Amino acid sequence: MQSRYYTITEYPEGLPGEEIFRLREEALPELNQGEVRVRNTWLSVDPYMRGRMSGVRTYIDPFELNMPLEGAAIGEVVESRDERFKMGDKVRHMAGWRDIAQLKGDELEPLPGHQVPEQAYLGVLGMPGMTAWTGLNRIAEMKEGANVLVSAASGAVGSLAVQLAKAKGGQVVGIAGSQDKLDWLESRGVTAVSYRDRNARELTEALQDACPDGFDIYYENVGGVVLEAALNCLRTYARIAVCGMIARYNDEQPVPGPSNIANILIKRARMEGFIVFEHWNHYTTFLDEVGPLVERGEIDYRETVEQGLERTPAAFFKLFEGSNRGKMLVKL
Amino acid sequence: MQSRYYTITEYPEGLPGEEIFRLREEALPELNQGEVRVRNTWLSVDPYMRGRMSGVRTYIDPFELNMPLEGAAIGEVVESRDERFKMGDKVRHMAGWRDIAQLKGDELEPLPGHQVPEQAYLGVLGMPGMTAWTGLNRIAEMKEGANVLVSAASGAVGSLAVQLAKAKGGQVVGIAGSQDKLDWLESRGVTAVSYRDRNARELTEALQDACPDGFDIYYENVGGVVLEAALNCLRTYARIAVCGMIARYNDEQPVPGPSNIANILIKRARMEGFIVFEHWNHYTTFLDEVGPLVERGEIDYRETVEQGLERTPAAFFKLFEGSNRGKMLVKL
């Protein structure tokens, strides 16, 4: 059987372009004992993948040039030499960016059995949802009634973070750009603040207007000016969960950071970075808590879907253009 | 009885000059019931006092213009209408910057009884020592064998942090400026690195040479370029205890911060600010642990002493010139 997969031919500086991606095809070998072949139905593209294209080890190994790229995917077993999996089983795994994946059974997870569309396990009940939940609950240790600020608040992670915060929070403020994103936030009871055409001082004032008491928690997704403004609006003992800094991923040169880090001291704040994969042993706790909310339709999760394997690079670029809403997916 | 005290006449921008300080004299009223009069013998000047001269509330109220300044002091009771204190008792309190202090008994602490010079309770066994210990143990949660980096490593706090870290640490690296400070660090078994004439990249390289495995703990006292270099040299799960940013205290304009905050994410690091006064309920634990080390002469604590009340502003300025060694004190 043939497998078509994407690879990159070089490590880009700055925003990657189409030219580094290649779609290749290879004949898969026969299955060895313990291996499973999966026809992928949904592929995930995520901002962290930019880090794997940098050629340096950060918290995860870089992609290998000219080898199949990796990422979360959902598919259906089409052939199995592992007794735990049979034809037709729905599974999740990390061999994305391709149509047919061949893996060891140990690299597959059966999909949990909630009454939700299967692609939910790549979004609201997958890595982005788990990231939102982990940042709020395990890193920022959110308490009932806390005031929460979320940047990139209409993105895959942010849109879930605002809703999970709203479910037990005090005032929840979300930062986004375009009017439709701001409208969506308001529709969920979240105070929406635009970062557009605002410098750090102006954004600070807008956040102070939105939440005069300041924030107990800042869910940091972007870095840059937004981080600087957020640092000006912390309450004492605030917690900052750092899960991404997408504004920085494509910088070719270092850009000066916030001039007001001293607020960490003044407010006795805590800023902590985390990688969701290191908290995966809490995934069942997350599913038990958030799964029923999703089944009952209490979480409004959005998806932006591109159709067909050939659109995977385009889907990835959309993450950095800010033109996706919620989880960015490719349907095969 | 007359009391002579220092006050400030305005809130300075940038580095304060002599001209804002006034030495004033007033006649003290008779003692009320519950009050105590103290002849101060030692006054403390500390970097955090600069924050109290800014006219804005940070983590502590600003000094009131034209009123007696405050700060830690040690003295001897000369008159008492509180039965807990009698003439000749040695006490510590916050009514510094003056020769004679009149306070409520509740505002006085009797000096603990270690075999140490009394001014040690303003330094190694006082606020600076407690700050060093709290940052390492309660904020950074130092474990045996950890690699520790300390900035301002010959200062009142830093010189104790390196020695407390050395007592249970792996590699300990201290950053300082002048050659005699670097020599002192080396004499204590601490790897000394100079920040002089080095930009962030050059300082990063020097720190990597000093400790190729990177740091589990960064004890942050200064901000600026040193923070940027330290962020480049963190190990995974590093803890940064932020106890001061003296490089920033006299800035008139905001100065861009480190361009590499993303290392907090990449290394899953935690950066946390703290104010030692909020941890004072652990002071006896600190004394039990560090007091015996000081009595046995195992901690080399330095003092820079100015003589006479009139030298108090000059002593304060020395904190920002980098010309003091260890604890800066005024002897009356």
XYZ file of C-alpha atoms in Angstrom, chain B residues 8-324:
317
model
C 12.838 63.289 51.900
C 11.303 66.417 50.450
C 10.257 65.012 47.097
C 9.982 61.777 45.140
C 13.000 61.621 42.824
C 13.083 60.392 39.264
C 16.163 58.397 38.461
C 19.008 58.149 40.907
C 18.177 60.233 43.993
C 20.668 62.903 45.009
C 21.665 64.410 48.356
C 19.350 67.332 47.766
C 16.145 65.432 48.500
C 17.324 64.370 51.964
C 16.890 66.593 55.034
C 18.166 65.943 58.526
C 15.575 67.298 60.967
C 15.237 67.417 64.694
C 12.179 67.309 66.902
C 11.429 67.045 70.582
C 9.847 63.695 71.412
C 6.643 63.769 73.499
C 6.451 62.018 76.856
C 5.996 58.247 76.571
C 2.420 56.994 76.609
C 1.528 53.747 78.324
C 2.771 50.869 76.163
C 5.468 52.936 74.449
C 9.216 52.459 74.467
C 12.095 54.791 73.665
C 15.130 53.321 71.913
C 18.605 54.729 71.265
C 19.542 53.307 67.894
C 23.016 51.829 67.542
C 22.868 50.442 63.985
C 20.797 51.472 60.969
C 20.198 49.437 57.856
C 19.975 50.862 54.344
C 18.595 48.570 51.676
C 17.841 48.673 47.936
C 14.089 48.188 48.481
C 14.000 51.665 50.078
C 14.385 53.145 46.598
C 10.953 51.729 45.801
C 9.480 53.524 48.804
C 10.823 56.807 47.414
C 8.828 56.514 44.190
C 5.600 57.957 45.492
C 3.564 55.032 44.204
C 2.452 52.002 46.114
C 4.272 48.915 44.924
C 4.363 46.103 47.452
C 4.860 48.531 50.286
C 3.604 52.039 50.952
C 5.767 54.920 49.763
C 7.622 56.980 52.342
C 5.658 60.044 53.375
C 7.346 63.257 52.318
C 8.730 65.333 55.214
C 8.090 62.537 57.720
C 10.787 60.333 59.268
C 12.007 57.669 56.830
C 11.781 54.068 57.966
C 14.025 51.051 57.874
C 15.409 48.263 60.002
C 17.440 49.348 63.023
C 18.914 47.950 66.190
C 19.065 49.812 69.443
C 18.941 49.786 73.189
C 15.915 50.622 75.303
C 16.460 53.880 77.205
C 12.988 54.319 78.652
C 9.983 52.001 78.737
C 6.320 52.091 79.602
C 5.802 48.543 78.284
C 6.407 45.892 80.916
C 7.954 43.535 78.351
C 10.930 45.870 77.869
C 13.353 47.392 80.353
C 16.284 49.804 80.121
C 19.262 48.236 78.363
C 17.315 45.644 76.393
C 18.584 45.168 72.851
C 15.823 45.358 70.268
C 15.192 45.412 66.539
C 12.506 47.551 64.883
C 11.661 49.482 61.700
C 12.144 53.063 62.973
C 15.521 53.576 61.342
C 16.993 56.682 59.668
C 17.067 58.394 63.119
C 19.002 58.354 66.348
C 16.221 58.109 68.940
C 13.074 56.132 68.134
C 9.841 56.091 70.052
C 7.547 53.145 69.351
C 4.823 50.931 70.692
C 6.161 47.837 72.418
C 4.395 45.714 69.775
C 6.682 47.210 67.153
C 9.826 45.926 68.865
C 11.468 42.517 68.693
C 13.970 41.458 71.381
C 17.234 40.368 69.737
C 17.677 36.574 69.661
C 20.555 35.279 71.761
C 23.142 33.898 69.356
C 26.833 34.501 70.000
C 27.099 37.064 67.219
C 27.642 40.836 67.023
C 24.314 42.646 67.381
C 24.406 44.115 63.872
C 24.316 40.564 62.490
C 20.559 40.783 63.071
C 20.394 43.459 60.383
C 22.383 41.354 57.932
C 23.254 37.696 57.908
C 20.648 36.864 60.571
C 18.263 39.646 59.605
C 16.329 40.621 56.549
C 19.095 39.995 53.959
C 19.919 36.553 55.343
C 16.257 35.660 55.584
C 15.806 36.889 51.998
C 18.617 34.688 50.706
C 17.283 31.657 52.590
C 13.642 32.251 51.595
C 14.470 32.656 47.919
C 16.520 29.472 47.787
C 14.421 27.268 50.017
C 10.846 28.478 49.915
C 10.588 29.992 46.419
C 13.106 28.000 44.396
C 12.629 24.904 46.600
C 16.309 24.097 46.339
C 17.266 20.439 46.375
C 20.612 18.970 47.390
C 23.111 19.168 44.543
C 21.269 21.784 42.524
C 23.302 24.077 40.279
C 22.674 27.632 41.435
C 23.335 30.974 39.759
C 23.244 34.146 41.865
C 23.397 37.681 40.532
C 24.703 40.596 42.616
C 26.570 37.777 44.307
C 28.721 39.898 46.591
C 25.860 42.037 47.851
C 24.099 41.757 51.171
C 21.687 39.121 49.949
C 23.700 37.547 47.153
C 26.788 36.898 49.277
C 24.647 34.870 51.665
C 22.711 33.147 48.871
C 25.918 31.794 47.311
C 27.146 30.486 50.660
C 23.833 28.900 51.646
C 23.638 27.344 48.169
C 27.225 26.129 48.404
C 26.436 24.441 51.714
C 24.071 22.048 49.972
C 24.500 22.663 46.290
C 26.222 21.350 43.241
C 27.937 23.990 41.211
C 27.368 27.544 42.444
C 28.128 30.479 40.149
C 28.098 34.083 41.266
C 27.940 37.161 39.050
C 29.698 40.322 40.193
C 31.660 43.245 38.792
C 34.961 44.257 40.357
C 37.981 42.018 40.730
C 37.941 42.004 44.533
C 34.326 40.821 44.507
C 35.200 38.090 42.039
C 38.196 37.097 44.177
C 36.027 36.861 47.258
C 33.559 34.599 45.449
C 36.362 32.283 44.333
C 37.692 32.225 47.912
C 34.329 30.775 48.988
C 34.431 28.043 46.346
C 32.006 29.873 44.116
C 32.715 30.121 40.385
C 32.882 33.867 39.714
C 31.715 35.469 36.479
C 32.039 39.172 35.713
C 29.222 41.021 34.010
C 31.503 43.966 33.160
C 31.820 44.932 29.490
C 29.680 42.010 28.437
C 26.456 42.091 26.491
C 23.812 39.415 26.957
C 25.370 37.087 24.394
C 28.856 37.394 25.856
C 27.593 36.913 29.390
C 25.612 33.881 28.230
C 28.819 32.340 26.857
C 30.694 33.067 30.077
C 27.943 31.403 32.123
C 27.903 28.394 29.800
C 31.654 28.049 30.267
C 31.259 28.319 34.037
C 28.509 25.725 34.257
C 27.995 23.776 31.013
C 25.084 21.771 32.444
C 23.057 24.917 33.129
C 21.289 26.062 36.258
C 18.471 24.555 38.268
C 18.055 27.788 40.189
C 18.624 31.399 39.320
C 18.556 33.809 42.228
C 17.573 37.043 40.500
C 18.659 40.301 42.061
C 19.297 42.641 39.179
C 17.203 42.281 36.005
C 18.514 43.669 32.738
C 21.228 41.978 30.716
C 22.018 39.552 33.525
C 18.463 38.219 33.535
C 18.592 37.790 29.774
C 21.830 35.816 29.972
C 20.510 33.692 32.836
C 17.368 32.818 30.860
C 19.669 31.363 28.203
C 21.321 29.045 30.721
C 18.410 27.385 32.482
C 17.983 23.672 32.876
C 14.607 22.076 32.410
C 12.237 22.892 35.308
C 14.520 25.661 36.528
C 13.221 27.954 39.235
C 13.898 31.674 39.229
C 13.448 33.431 42.559
C 12.966 37.138 41.916
C 13.901 39.152 44.936
C 14.972 42.410 43.387
C 15.849 44.139 40.160
C 18.250 46.800 41.335
C 19.393 47.556 37.768
C 15.889 48.867 37.151
C 15.171 50.850 40.318
C 16.505 54.147 39.043
C 15.323 53.937 35.430
C 13.439 57.042 34.394
C 12.130 55.432 31.220
C 11.030 51.848 30.723
C 13.879 49.802 29.308
C 13.107 46.850 27.043
C 13.187 43.549 28.856
C 14.840 40.290 27.899
C 14.121 39.102 24.374
C 14.176 35.494 25.430
C 11.289 35.071 27.863
C 10.220 32.169 25.673
C 12.836 30.161 27.568
C 10.330 30.058 30.428
C 8.197 27.928 28.135
C 10.973 25.982 26.460
C 12.472 24.967 29.797
C 9.143 24.701 31.661
C 10.718 27.098 34.101
C 9.039 28.927 36.934
C 9.790 32.545 37.781
C 8.327 33.852 41.000
C 8.603 37.115 42.844
C 8.605 37.289 46.604
C 8.765 39.778 49.416
C 10.594 38.493 52.441
C 8.268 40.217 54.911
C 5.455 37.925 53.773
C 7.503 34.883 54.790
C 8.489 36.180 58.205
C 6.501 33.452 59.998
C 9.374 31.165 58.966
C 12.006 33.364 60.595
C 12.596 31.015 63.517
C 13.150 28.097 61.111
C 15.711 30.240 59.322
C 17.408 31.197 62.610
C 17.544 27.560 63.729
C 19.205 26.588 60.454
C 21.519 29.515 59.748
C 22.227 30.849 63.267
C 24.566 27.959 64.193
C 26.460 28.326 60.890
C 27.116 31.975 61.715
C 28.118 31.236 65.317
C 30.615 28.642 64.081
C 32.110 31.106 61.617
C 31.064 29.065 58.592
C 29.434 31.995 56.843
C 31.713 34.800 55.714
C 29.484 37.830 55.989
C 30.840 41.207 55.073
C 29.740 44.601 56.217
C 30.394 48.049 54.857
C 29.946 50.552 57.655
C 29.446 54.295 57.541
C 29.923 56.163 60.820
C 27.299 58.557 62.140
C 23.703 59.425 61.360
C 24.784 62.138 58.913
C 26.280 59.454 56.656
C 23.008 57.573 56.196
C 22.160 59.061 52.768
C 25.739 58.426 51.603
C 25.436 54.824 52.747
C 22.199 54.521 50.807
C 23.780 55.883 47.615
C 26.564 53.314 47.824
C 24.013 50.565 47.246
C 23.500 51.839 43.718
C 27.146 52.629 42.992
C 28.106 49.007 43.633
C 30.791 50.203 46.033
C 29.530 48.385 49.118
